[in-house]
Coordinates of C-alpha atoms in Angstrom, one line a residue:
Chain A
G5 CA 52.0 136.7 77.2
Q6 CA 51.1 133.6 79.2
N7 CA 48.7 133.4 81.8
I8 CA 48.3 130.0 83.5
D9 CA 45.7 129.6 86.7
Q10 CA 45.2 127.1 89.0
P11 CA 43.6 127.0 92.7
T12 CA 45.9 128.0 95.5
E13 CA 45.1 125.3 98.0
M14 CA 43.1 122.1 98.2
T15 CA 42.7 119.8 101.2
A16 CA 41.3 116.1 101.0
T17 CA 41.3 112.9 103.3
E18 CA 43.6 110.0 103.0
G19 CA 42.1 107.7 100.5
A20 CA 40.1 110.1 98.9
I21 CA 40.4 111.6 95.3
V22 CA 41.3 115.2 94.5
Q23 CA 41.2 116.8 91.1
I24 CA 43.3 119.8 90.2
N25 CA 42.2 122.1 87.7
C26 CA 44.2 124.4 85.2
T27 CA 43.3 126.8 82.7
Y28 CA 45.6 128.4 80.4
Q29 CA 45.9 131.1 77.9
T30 CA 49.4 131.0 76.2
S31 CA 50.9 132.4 72.8
G32 CA 51.8 128.9 71.7
F33 CA 51.4 125.5 73.0
N34 CA 53.6 122.5 72.7
G35 CA 52.4 120.5 75.4
L36 CA 51.5 120.6 79.2
F37 CA 53.2 119.2 82.1
W38 CA 52.2 118.5 85.6
Y39 CA 55.0 118.7 88.2
Q40 CA 54.8 117.4 92.1
Q41 CA 57.1 119.7 94.3
H42 CA 57.3 119.0 98.1
A43 CA 58.7 121.8 100.3
G44 CA 62.3 122.6 100.0
E45 CA 62.6 120.2 97.0
A46 CA 62.8 120.3 93.4
P47 CA 59.7 120.0 91.0
T48 CA 59.7 116.4 90.1
F49 CA 57.9 115.1 86.7
L50 CA 54.2 113.7 87.0
S51 CA 52.9 113.8 83.4
Y52 CA 52.6 115.4 80.0
N53 CA 49.8 115.5 77.7
V54 CA 50.0 117.0 74.3
L55 CA 46.9 115.6 72.5
D56 CA 43.6 115.7 73.7
G57 CA 42.5 113.1 76.5
L58 CA 43.1 111.3 79.6
E59 CA 46.7 110.0 80.4
E60 CA 46.7 107.7 83.2
K61 CA 49.8 106.5 85.0
G62 CA 49.3 104.8 88.4
R63 CA 47.3 106.6 90.7
F64 CA 48.0 109.9 89.0
S65 CA 45.9 110.8 85.8
S66 CA 45.9 113.9 83.6
F67 CA 43.4 115.2 81.2
L68 CA 43.7 117.9 78.6
S69 CA 41.3 119.8 76.2
R70 CA 43.4 122.3 74.0
S71 CA 39.9 123.7 72.5
K72 CA 39.2 124.8 76.2
G73 CA 42.5 125.7 77.5
Y74 CA 42.0 123.3 80.2
S75 CA 43.8 120.3 82.1
Y76 CA 43.2 118.6 85.3
L77 CA 45.3 116.3 87.5
L78 CA 43.6 113.6 89.3
L79 CA 45.1 112.3 92.3
K80 CA 43.3 108.9 93.4
E81 CA 43.6 107.0 96.7
L82 CA 45.4 109.7 98.4
Q83 CA 48.2 109.3 100.9
M84 CA 50.0 111.3 103.2
K85 CA 52.7 111.5 101.1
D86 CA 50.9 113.4 98.4
S87 CA 50.8 116.3 100.6
A88 CA 52.7 118.7 98.3
S89 CA 52.4 121.4 95.6
Y90 CA 51.3 120.6 92.4
L91 CA 52.4 122.7 89.1
C92 CA 50.7 123.0 85.8
A93 CA 52.9 124.1 83.2
V94 CA 52.5 124.7 79.5
R95 CA 55.3 124.1 76.9
S96 CA 55.8 126.9 74.0
D97 CA 59.2 126.9 71.8
Y98 CA 60.8 124.5 74.6
K99 CA 60.4 127.1 77.4
L100 CA 58.0 126.2 80.2
S101 CA 55.5 128.8 81.8
F102 CA 54.2 127.5 85.2
G103 CA 51.1 128.6 87.3
A104 CA 51.4 129.6 90.8
G105 CA 50.8 126.0 91.9
T106 CA 48.5 124.5 94.1
T107 CA 49.3 123.1 97.5
V108 CA 47.4 119.8 98.5
T109 CA 47.1 119.2 102.2
V110 CA 46.1 115.5 103.0
R111 CA 44.5 114.9 106.2
A112 CA 44.4 111.4 108.1
Chain B
D24 CA 77.4 111.7 89.5
A25 CA 74.7 112.3 86.7
G26 CA 72.2 114.5 86.7
I27 CA 71.9 118.4 87.0
T28 CA 73.6 119.7 90.1
Q29 CA 73.6 123.3 91.5
S30 CA 75.8 125.0 93.5
P31 CA 75.8 126.4 96.4
R32 CA 72.8 124.9 97.9
Y33 CA 72.3 128.4 100.3
K34 CA 74.0 131.6 99.9
I35 CA 73.6 134.6 101.8
T36 CA 75.1 138.0 100.4
E37 CA 74.8 141.6 100.9
T38 CA 73.4 144.4 98.5
G39 CA 75.1 145.5 95.6
R40 CA 77.8 142.3 95.9
Q41 CA 77.9 140.2 92.7
V42 CA 77.1 136.4 93.0
T43 CA 77.0 133.7 90.7
L44 CA 74.9 130.6 90.9
M45 CA 76.4 127.2 89.3
C46 CA 74.4 124.9 87.1
H47 CA 76.1 121.7 86.0
Q48 CA 74.5 118.9 83.8
T49 CA 75.9 115.6 82.9
W50 CA 73.4 114.6 79.8
S51 CA 74.6 116.8 77.2
H52 CA 71.4 118.7 76.9
S53 CA 71.1 121.4 74.4
Y54 CA 68.4 123.5 76.5
M55 CA 68.9 124.8 79.7
F56 CA 67.0 127.3 81.9
W57 CA 67.0 129.4 84.8
Y58 CA 63.9 129.7 87.2
R59 CA 63.3 131.8 90.3
Q60 CA 60.4 130.5 92.5
D61 CA 58.8 133.1 94.7
L62 CA 55.8 132.9 97.0
G63 CA 52.5 133.5 94.9
H64 CA 54.4 133.6 91.5
G65 CA 55.4 130.3 91.0
L66 CA 58.4 129.5 88.6
R67 CA 59.5 132.3 86.6
L68 CA 61.7 132.0 83.8
I69 CA 64.8 134.3 84.0
Y70 CA 67.0 133.5 80.9
Y71 CA 67.4 130.3 78.7
S72 CA 70.0 128.7 76.4
A73 CA 69.4 126.4 73.3
A74 CA 73.0 125.4 73.1
A75 CA 76.6 126.6 73.6
D76 CA 77.0 130.1 72.9
I77 CA 73.2 130.7 72.8
T78 CA 71.4 132.5 75.2
D79 CA 67.9 134.5 75.5
K80 CA 65.6 136.4 78.1
G81 CA 62.8 134.8 79.8
E82 CA 60.1 136.9 81.8
V83 CA 62.3 138.4 84.3
P84 CA 66.0 139.0 83.1
D85 CA 66.6 142.4 84.7
G86 CA 69.7 142.4 87.0
Y87 CA 70.9 139.0 85.6
V88 CA 73.5 137.9 83.3
V89 CA 74.2 134.2 81.9
S90 CA 76.5 132.6 79.8
R91 CA 77.1 129.2 78.4
S92 CA 80.7 128.8 77.1
K93 CA 80.2 124.8 77.4
T94 CA 77.1 122.9 76.7
E95 CA 77.3 121.2 80.5
N96 CA 77.7 124.5 82.3
F97 CA 75.1 127.2 82.7
P98 CA 75.9 129.7 85.3
L99 CA 73.9 132.7 86.6
T100 CA 75.2 136.2 87.5
L101 CA 73.5 138.5 89.7
E102 CA 75.9 141.5 88.8
S103 CA 74.4 143.9 91.7
A104 CA 72.3 141.8 94.1
T105 CA 69.3 143.6 95.3
R106 CA 67.0 142.3 98.1
S107 CA 64.1 142.1 95.6
Q108 CA 66.4 139.0 94.2
T109 CA 66.1 137.1 97.4
S110 CA 64.6 134.0 96.3
V111 CA 64.9 130.3 95.4
Y112 CA 66.6 129.7 92.0
F113 CA 66.3 126.5 90.1
C114 CA 68.2 125.2 87.2
A115 CA 66.7 122.8 84.6
S116 CA 67.6 121.1 81.2
S117 CA 65.6 119.2 78.8
S118 CA 65.2 116.5 76.4
S119 CA 62.6 114.8 74.7
A120 CA 61.7 113.0 77.6
G121 CA 61.0 116.2 79.6
Y122 CA 62.5 118.9 82.0
T123 CA 64.6 118.2 84.9
F124 CA 65.2 120.4 87.6
G125 CA 68.2 120.9 90.0
S126 CA 67.8 120.9 93.7
G127 CA 68.0 124.8 93.8
T128 CA 69.9 127.6 95.4
R129 CA 68.3 129.5 98.1
L130 CA 69.7 133.2 97.9
T131 CA 69.2 135.9 100.5
V132 CA 70.1 139.3 99.8
V133 CA 70.7 141.4 103.0

């Protein structure tokens, strides 16, 4: 089975940094994805990690440790438009399994 | 239009009725997926397909039927809708570049 855990909610101030943690226990691993989802919209791709280490893409970075079953998404220089749900997903045999998502609220 | 499209966007149906949700992609991706999204559960896989005429069950397949006679289409049918199937349904396709989701269908069963 798949067990993917992430915090339910986080709040941060505009311009700050927020780190969303994700831990997983899965029966197979072919990579870890992070998606952003605004209310009423489809998930959109943010990042992908298959090897250990940090992947940086603009204001967003994602880290993976396969031995620890751990990943985090780092959002820097937060903007109001970053208020959304962030979904951690593990790929195994072409299938994606998702955590329940973390709702991030950015306050002015 | 290029991409992945779902229809309808919103649907209200009665308990016991059959309803089909449509999904169409223009990229000829081999893999396609159906997920449902409910508060507190995140996205859960219902069915997936590796190619035309090849389908398999996901995490929550009970009460659903899929078919894939053509690569570009992957309809999801609720044979006899129940209130527990009220949800937002997302179709997705995948390539080496990743997974792309449709805009979703919000289904309400009354």
